[in-house]
PDB file of C-alpha atoms in Angstrom:
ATOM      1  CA  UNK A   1     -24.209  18.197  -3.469  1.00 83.00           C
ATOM      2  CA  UNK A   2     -22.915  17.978  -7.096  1.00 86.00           C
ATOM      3  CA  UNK A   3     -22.808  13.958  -7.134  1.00 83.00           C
ATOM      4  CA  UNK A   4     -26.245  13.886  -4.768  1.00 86.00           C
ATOM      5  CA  UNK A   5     -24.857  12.109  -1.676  1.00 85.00           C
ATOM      6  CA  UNK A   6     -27.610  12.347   0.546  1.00 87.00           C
ATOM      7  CA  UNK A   7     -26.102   9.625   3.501  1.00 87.00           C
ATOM      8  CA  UNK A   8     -24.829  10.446   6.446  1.00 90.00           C
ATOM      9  CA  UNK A   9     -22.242  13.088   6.978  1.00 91.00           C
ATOM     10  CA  UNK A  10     -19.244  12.216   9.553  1.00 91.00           C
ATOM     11  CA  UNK A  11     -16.460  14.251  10.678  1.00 90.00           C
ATOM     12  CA  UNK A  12     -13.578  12.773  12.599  1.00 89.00           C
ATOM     13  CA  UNK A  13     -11.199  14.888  14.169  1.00 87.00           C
ATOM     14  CA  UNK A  14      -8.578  12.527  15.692  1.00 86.00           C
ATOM     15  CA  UNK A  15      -5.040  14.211  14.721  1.00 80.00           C
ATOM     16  CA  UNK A  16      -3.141  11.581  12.537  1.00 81.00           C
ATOM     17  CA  UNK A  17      -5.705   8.661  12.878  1.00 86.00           C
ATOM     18  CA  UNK A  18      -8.910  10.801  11.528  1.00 89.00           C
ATOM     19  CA  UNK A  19      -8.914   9.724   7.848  1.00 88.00           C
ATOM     20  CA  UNK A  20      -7.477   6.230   8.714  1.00 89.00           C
ATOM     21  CA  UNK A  21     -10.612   6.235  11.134  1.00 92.00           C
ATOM     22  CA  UNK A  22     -12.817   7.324   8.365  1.00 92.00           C
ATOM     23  CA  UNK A  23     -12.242   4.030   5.993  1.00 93.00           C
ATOM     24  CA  UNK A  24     -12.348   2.038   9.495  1.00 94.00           C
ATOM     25  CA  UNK A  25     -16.114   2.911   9.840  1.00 94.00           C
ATOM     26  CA  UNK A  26     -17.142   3.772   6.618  1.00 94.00           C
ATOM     27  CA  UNK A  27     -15.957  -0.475   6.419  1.00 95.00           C
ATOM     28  CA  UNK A  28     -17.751  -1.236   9.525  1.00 95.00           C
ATOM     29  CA  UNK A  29     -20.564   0.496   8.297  1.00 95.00           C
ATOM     30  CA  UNK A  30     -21.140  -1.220   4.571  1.00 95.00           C
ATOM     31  CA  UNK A  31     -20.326  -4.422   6.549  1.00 95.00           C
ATOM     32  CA  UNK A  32     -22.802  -4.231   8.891  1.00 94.00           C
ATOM     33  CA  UNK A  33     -25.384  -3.325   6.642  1.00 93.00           C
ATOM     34  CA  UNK A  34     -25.929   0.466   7.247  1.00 93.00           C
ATOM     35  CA  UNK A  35     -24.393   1.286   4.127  1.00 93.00           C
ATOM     36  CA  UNK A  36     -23.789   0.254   0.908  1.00 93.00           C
ATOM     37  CA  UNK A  37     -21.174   2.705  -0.381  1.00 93.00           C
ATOM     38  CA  UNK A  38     -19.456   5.200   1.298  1.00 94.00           C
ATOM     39  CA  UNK A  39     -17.143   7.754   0.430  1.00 93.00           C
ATOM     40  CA  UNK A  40     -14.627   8.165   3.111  1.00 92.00           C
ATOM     41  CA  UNK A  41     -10.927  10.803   2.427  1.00 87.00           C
ATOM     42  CA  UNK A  42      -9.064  13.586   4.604  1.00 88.00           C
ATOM     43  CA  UNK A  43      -7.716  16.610   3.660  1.00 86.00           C
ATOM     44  CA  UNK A  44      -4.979  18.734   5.670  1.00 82.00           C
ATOM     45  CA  UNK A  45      -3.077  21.993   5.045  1.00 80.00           C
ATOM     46  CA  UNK A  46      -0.810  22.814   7.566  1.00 74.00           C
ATOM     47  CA  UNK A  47       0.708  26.144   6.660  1.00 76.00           C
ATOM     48  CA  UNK A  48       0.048  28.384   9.360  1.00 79.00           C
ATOM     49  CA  UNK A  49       1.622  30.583  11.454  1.00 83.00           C
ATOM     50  CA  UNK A  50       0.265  28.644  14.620  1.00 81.00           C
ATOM     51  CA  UNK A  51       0.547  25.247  13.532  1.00 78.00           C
ATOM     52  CA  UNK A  52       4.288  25.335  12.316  1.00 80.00           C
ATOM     53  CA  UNK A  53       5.354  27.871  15.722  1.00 83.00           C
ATOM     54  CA  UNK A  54       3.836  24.353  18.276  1.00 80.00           C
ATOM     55  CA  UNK A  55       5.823  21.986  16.153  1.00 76.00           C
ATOM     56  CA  UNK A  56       8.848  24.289  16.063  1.00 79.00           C
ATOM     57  CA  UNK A  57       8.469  24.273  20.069  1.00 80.00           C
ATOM     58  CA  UNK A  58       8.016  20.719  19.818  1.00 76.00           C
ATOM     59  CA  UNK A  59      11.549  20.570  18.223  1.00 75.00           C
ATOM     60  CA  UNK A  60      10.859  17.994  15.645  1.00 72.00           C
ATOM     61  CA  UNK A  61      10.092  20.223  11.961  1.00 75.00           C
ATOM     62  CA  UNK A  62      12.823  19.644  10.231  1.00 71.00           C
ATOM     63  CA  UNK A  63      15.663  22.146   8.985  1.00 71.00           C
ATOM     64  CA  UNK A  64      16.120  23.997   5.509  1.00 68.00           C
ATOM     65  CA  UNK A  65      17.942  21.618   3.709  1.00 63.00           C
ATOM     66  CA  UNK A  66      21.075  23.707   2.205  1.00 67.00           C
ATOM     67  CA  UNK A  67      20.295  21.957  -1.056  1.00 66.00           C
ATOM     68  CA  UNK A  68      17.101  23.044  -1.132  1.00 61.00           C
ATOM     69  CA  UNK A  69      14.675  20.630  -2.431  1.00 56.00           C
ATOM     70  CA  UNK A  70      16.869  18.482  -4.449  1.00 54.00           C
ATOM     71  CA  UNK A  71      19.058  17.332  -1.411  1.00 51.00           C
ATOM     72  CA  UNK A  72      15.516  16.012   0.720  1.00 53.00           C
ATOM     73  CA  UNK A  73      15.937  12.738  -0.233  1.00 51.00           C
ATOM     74  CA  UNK A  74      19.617  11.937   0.308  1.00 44.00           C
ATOM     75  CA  UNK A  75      18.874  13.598   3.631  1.00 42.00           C
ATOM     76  CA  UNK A  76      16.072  11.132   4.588  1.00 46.00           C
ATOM     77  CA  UNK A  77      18.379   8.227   3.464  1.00 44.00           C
ATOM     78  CA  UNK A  78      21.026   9.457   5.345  1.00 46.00           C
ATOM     79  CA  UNK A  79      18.806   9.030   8.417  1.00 46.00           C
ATOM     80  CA  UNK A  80      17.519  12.661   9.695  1.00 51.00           C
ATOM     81  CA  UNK A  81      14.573  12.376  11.772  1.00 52.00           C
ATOM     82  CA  UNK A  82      12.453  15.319  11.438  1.00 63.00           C
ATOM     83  CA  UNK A  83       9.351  15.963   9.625  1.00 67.00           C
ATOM     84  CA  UNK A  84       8.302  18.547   7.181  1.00 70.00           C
ATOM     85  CA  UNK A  85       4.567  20.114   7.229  1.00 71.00           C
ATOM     86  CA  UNK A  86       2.227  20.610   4.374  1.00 74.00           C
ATOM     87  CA  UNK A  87      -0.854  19.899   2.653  1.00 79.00           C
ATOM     88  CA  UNK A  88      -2.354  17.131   0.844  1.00 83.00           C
ATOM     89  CA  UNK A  89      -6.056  15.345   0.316  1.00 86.00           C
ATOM     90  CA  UNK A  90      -7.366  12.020  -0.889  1.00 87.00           C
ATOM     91  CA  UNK A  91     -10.680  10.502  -0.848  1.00 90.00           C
ATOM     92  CA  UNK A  92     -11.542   6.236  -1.624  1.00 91.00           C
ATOM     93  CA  UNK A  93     -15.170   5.131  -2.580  1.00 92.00           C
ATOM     94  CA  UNK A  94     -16.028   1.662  -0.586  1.00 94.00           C
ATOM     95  CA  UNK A  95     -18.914  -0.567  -1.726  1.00 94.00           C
ATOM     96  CA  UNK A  96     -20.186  -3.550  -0.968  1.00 94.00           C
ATOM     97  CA  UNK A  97     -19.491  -6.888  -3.171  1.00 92.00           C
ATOM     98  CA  UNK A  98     -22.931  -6.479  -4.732  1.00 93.00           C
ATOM     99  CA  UNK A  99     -22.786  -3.253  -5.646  1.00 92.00           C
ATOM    100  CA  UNK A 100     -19.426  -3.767  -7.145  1.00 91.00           C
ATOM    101  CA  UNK A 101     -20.865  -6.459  -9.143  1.00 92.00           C
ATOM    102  CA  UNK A 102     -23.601  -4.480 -10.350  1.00 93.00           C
ATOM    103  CA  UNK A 103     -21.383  -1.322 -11.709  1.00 90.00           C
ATOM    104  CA  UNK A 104     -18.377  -4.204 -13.439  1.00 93.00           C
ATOM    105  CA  UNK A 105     -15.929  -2.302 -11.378  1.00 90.00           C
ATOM    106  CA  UNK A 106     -12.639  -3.542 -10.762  1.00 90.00           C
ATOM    107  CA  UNK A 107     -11.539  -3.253  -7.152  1.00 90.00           C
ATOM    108  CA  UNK A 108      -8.332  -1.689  -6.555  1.00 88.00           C
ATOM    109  CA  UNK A 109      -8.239  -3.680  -2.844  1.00 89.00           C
ATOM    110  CA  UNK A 110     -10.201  -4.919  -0.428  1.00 91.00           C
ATOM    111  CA  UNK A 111     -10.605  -3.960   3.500  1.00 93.00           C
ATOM    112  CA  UNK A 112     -11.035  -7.254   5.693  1.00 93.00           C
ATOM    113  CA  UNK A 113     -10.467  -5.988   8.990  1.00 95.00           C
ATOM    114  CA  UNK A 114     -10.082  -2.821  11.483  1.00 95.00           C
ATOM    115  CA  UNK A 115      -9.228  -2.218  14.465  1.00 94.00           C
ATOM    116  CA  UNK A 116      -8.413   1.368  16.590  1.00 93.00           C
ATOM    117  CA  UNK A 117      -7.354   2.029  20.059  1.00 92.00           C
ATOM    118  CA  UNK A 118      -6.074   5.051  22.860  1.00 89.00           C
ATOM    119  CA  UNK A 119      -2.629   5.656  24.558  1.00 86.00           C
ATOM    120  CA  UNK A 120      -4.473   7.785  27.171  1.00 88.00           C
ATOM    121  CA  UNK A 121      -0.773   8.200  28.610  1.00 89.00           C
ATOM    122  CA  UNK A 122       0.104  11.539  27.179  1.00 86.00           C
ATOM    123  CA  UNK A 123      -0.405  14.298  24.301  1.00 81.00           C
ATOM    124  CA  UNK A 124       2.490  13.881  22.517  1.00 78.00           C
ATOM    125  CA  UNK A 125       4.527  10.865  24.087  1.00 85.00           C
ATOM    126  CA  UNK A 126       3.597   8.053  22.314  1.00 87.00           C
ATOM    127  CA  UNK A 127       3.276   4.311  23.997  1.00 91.00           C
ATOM    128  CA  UNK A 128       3.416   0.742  22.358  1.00 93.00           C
ATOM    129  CA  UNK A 129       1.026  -0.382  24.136  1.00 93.00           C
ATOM    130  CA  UNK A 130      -2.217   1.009  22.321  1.00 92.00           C
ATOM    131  CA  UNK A 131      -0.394   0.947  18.578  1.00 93.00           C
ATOM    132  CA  UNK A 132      -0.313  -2.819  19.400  1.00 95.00           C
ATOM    133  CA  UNK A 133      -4.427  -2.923  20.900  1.00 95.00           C
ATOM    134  CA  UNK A 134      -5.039  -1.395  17.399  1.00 94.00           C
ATOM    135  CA  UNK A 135      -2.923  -4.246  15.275  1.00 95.00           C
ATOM    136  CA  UNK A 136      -4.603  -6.942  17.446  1.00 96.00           C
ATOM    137  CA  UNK A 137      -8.028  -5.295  17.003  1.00 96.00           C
ATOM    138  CA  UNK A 138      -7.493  -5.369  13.157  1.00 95.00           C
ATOM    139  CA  UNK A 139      -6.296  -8.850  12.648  1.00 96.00           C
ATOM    140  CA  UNK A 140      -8.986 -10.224  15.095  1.00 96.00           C
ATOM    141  CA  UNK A 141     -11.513  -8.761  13.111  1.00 96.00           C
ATOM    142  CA  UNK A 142      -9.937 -10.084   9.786  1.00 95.00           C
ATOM    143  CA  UNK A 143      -9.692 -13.605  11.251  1.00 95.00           C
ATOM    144  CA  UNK A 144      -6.117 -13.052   9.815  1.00 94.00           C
ATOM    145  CA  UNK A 145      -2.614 -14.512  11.547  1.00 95.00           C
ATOM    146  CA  UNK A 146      -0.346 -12.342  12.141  1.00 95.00           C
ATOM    147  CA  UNK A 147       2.403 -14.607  10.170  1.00 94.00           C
ATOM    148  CA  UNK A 148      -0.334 -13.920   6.881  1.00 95.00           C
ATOM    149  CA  UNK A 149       0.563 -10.175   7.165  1.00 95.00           C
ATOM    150  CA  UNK A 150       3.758  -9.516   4.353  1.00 93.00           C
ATOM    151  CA  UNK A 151       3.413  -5.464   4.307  1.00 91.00           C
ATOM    152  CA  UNK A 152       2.800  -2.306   6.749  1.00 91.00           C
ATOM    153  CA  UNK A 153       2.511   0.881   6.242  1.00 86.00           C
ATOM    154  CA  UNK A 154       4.010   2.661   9.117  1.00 85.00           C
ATOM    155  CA  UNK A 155       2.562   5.995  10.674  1.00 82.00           C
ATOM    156  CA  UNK A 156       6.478   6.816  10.806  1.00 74.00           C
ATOM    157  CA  UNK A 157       6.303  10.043  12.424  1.00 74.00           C
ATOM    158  CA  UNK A 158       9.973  10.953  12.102  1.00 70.00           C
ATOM    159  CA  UNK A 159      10.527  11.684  15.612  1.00 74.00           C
ATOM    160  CA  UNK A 160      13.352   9.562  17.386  1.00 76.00           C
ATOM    161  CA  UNK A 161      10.371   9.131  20.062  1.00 81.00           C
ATOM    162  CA  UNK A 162       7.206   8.245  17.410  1.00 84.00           C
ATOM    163  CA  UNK A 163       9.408   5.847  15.324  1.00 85.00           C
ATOM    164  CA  UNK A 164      11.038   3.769  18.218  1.00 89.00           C
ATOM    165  CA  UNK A 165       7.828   3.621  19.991  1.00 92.00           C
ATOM    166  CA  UNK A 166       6.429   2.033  16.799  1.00 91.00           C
ATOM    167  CA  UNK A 167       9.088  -0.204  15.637  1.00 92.00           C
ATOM    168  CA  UNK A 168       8.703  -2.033  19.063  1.00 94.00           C
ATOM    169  CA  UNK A 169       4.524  -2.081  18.859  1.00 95.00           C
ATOM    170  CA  UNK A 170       5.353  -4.294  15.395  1.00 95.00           C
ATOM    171  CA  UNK A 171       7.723  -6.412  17.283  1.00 95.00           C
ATOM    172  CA  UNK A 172       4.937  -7.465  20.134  1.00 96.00           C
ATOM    173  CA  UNK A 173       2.554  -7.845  17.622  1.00 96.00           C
ATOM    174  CA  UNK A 174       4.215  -9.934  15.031  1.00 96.00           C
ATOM    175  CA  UNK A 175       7.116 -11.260  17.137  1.00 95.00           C
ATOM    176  CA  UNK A 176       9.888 -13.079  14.954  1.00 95.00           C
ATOM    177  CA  UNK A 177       7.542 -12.451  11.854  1.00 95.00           C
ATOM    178  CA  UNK A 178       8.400  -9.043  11.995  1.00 94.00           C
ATOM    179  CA  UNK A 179      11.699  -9.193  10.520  1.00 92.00           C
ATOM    180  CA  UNK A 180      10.142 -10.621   7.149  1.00 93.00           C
ATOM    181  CA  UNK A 181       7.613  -7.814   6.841  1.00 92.00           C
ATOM    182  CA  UNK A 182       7.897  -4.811   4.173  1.00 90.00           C
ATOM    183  CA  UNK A 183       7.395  -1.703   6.273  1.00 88.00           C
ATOM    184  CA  UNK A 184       7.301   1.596   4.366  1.00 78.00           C
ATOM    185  CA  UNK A 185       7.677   4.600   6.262  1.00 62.00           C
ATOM    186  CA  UNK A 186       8.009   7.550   3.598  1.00 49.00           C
ATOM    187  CA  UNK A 187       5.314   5.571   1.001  1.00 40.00           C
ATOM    188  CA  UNK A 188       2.441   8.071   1.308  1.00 39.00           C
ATOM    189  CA  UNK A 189       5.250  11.186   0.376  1.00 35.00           C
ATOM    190  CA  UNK A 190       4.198  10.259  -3.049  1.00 31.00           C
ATOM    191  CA  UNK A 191       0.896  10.285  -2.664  1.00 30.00           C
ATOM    192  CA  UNK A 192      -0.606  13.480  -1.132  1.00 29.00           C
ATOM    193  CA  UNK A 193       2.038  15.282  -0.383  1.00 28.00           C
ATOM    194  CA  UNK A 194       3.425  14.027   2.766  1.00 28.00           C
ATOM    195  CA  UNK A 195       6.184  11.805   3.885  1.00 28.00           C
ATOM    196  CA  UNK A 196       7.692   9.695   6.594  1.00 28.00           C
ATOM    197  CA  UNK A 197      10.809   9.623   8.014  1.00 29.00           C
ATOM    198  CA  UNK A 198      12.060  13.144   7.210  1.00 31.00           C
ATOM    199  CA  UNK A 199       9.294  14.058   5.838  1.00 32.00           C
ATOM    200  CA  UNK A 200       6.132  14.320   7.473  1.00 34.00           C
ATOM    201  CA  UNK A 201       2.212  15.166   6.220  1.00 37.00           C
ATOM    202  CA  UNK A 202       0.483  15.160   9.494  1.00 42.00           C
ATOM    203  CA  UNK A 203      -3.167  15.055  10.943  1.00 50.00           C
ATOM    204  CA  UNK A 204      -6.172  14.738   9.134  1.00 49.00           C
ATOM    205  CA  UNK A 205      -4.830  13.865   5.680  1.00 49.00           C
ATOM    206  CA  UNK A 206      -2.336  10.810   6.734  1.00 53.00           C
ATOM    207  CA  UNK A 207      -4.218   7.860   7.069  1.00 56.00           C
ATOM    208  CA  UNK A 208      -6.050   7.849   3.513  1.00 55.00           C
ATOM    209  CA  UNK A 209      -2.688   8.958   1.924  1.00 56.00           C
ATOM    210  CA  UNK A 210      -0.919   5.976   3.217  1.00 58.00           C
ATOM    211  CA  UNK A 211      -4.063   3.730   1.910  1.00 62.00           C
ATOM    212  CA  UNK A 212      -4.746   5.016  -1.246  1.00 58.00           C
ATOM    213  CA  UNK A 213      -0.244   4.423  -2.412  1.00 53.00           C
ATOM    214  CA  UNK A 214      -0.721   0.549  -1.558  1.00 56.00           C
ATOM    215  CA  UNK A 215      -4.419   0.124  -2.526  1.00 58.00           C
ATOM    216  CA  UNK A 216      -3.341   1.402  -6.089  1.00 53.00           C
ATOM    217  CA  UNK A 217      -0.539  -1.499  -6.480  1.00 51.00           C
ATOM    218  CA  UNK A 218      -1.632  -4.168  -4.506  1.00 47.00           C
ATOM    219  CA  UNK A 219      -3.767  -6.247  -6.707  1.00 41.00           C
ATOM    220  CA  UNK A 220      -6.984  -6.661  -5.396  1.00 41.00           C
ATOM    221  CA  UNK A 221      -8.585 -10.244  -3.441  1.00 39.00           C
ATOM    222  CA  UNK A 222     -12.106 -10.948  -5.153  1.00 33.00           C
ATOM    223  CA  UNK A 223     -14.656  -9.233  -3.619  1.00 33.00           C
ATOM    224  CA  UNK A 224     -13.288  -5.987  -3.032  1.00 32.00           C
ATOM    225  CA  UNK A 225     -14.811  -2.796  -1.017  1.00 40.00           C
ATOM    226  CA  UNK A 226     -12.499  -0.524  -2.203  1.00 43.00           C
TER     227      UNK A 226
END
């Protein structure tokens, strides 16, 4: 109300994917026409009773470190696998080119493809095979080659089972290539809140944490979105 959006209002609810998913089809929707600007973020606060007693049964929140808050990083170099709840929002405003243009705004980056997929295998047992359908998707849609790809930011969900499942989705998709990528799996800790391996901001809030940390450094192709 206080900046007079009057487009359409979407809400997706799709655990660690939603605000990820949000960008995807606020994109396909300035692409296609429907649109042309969008504002598209997540938001997720995690401290609750309920939420933190289903991870802890889960068995993958990660311990009190005995350094407190100092030692966290030396822990997630040395390797622990865990993740740590809490809270965290971001929001990105996509245009169109012409509308860019228009304003003299300088893009920070610009979106070229998407692409977004199911397991349907199980509820918290991940499976390669649909984090790969999702890579495909996206760099079919971009027109792009997988060898063109240099950087990813990983969903990393600090899990022995999340991360392993997801290191070998990256190897069917890129194949030998994959060994000269940059993948980031704590970037977005920086960002929102959150964190990667050993350090965790799940759900809604992920995906535009981990977009908005590269979108800020990555300088920009002409004709930017974002």
């Amino acid at each position: 109300m206080r900046y007079r959006m009057q487009g359409p209002t979407l809400t997706y609810s799709v655990a660690c994917a939603s605000s990820a998913i949000a960008i995807g089809e606020a994109f396909r929707s300035i692409r296609d026409g429907y649109l042309d600007s969008a504002l598209a973020g997540g938001a997720e606060s995690m401290m609750n009773d309920g939420t933190i007693a289903a991870w802890e049964m889960l068995g993958v929140l990660a311990k009190e470190h005995p350094e407190g808050a100092a030692g966290l990083e030396p822990s997630v170099r040395a390797g622990s696998q865990r993740l740590r709840a809490c809270r965290g929002a971001a929001a990105l405003m996509l245009e169109c080119e012409e509308n860019m243009r228009r304003r003299g705004a300088t893009p920070l980056a610009e979106i070229v493809g998407y692409g977004s997929s199911s397991d349907a295998h199980n509820l918290t047992q991940p499976v390669a095979d649909g984090q790969t359908r999702a890579m495909q998707k996206a760099l079919a849609d971009a027109g792009v080659p997988a060898q063109r790809i240099g950087y990813i930011n990983a969903h990393a969900t600090a899990t022995p089972a999340g991360d392993n499942v997801e290191i070998e989705a990256i190897k069917q998709v890129f194949g030998v290539h994959a060994r000269a990528l940059a993948v980031s799996d704590q970037i977005h800790a920086r960002t929102s809140g959150g964190g990667g391996r050993g350090a965790g901001m799940r759900d809604h809030g992920t995906g535009i944490a981990r977009a908005a940390y590269p979108a800020d450094r990555v300088p920009a192709r002409t004709g930017s979105c974002l």
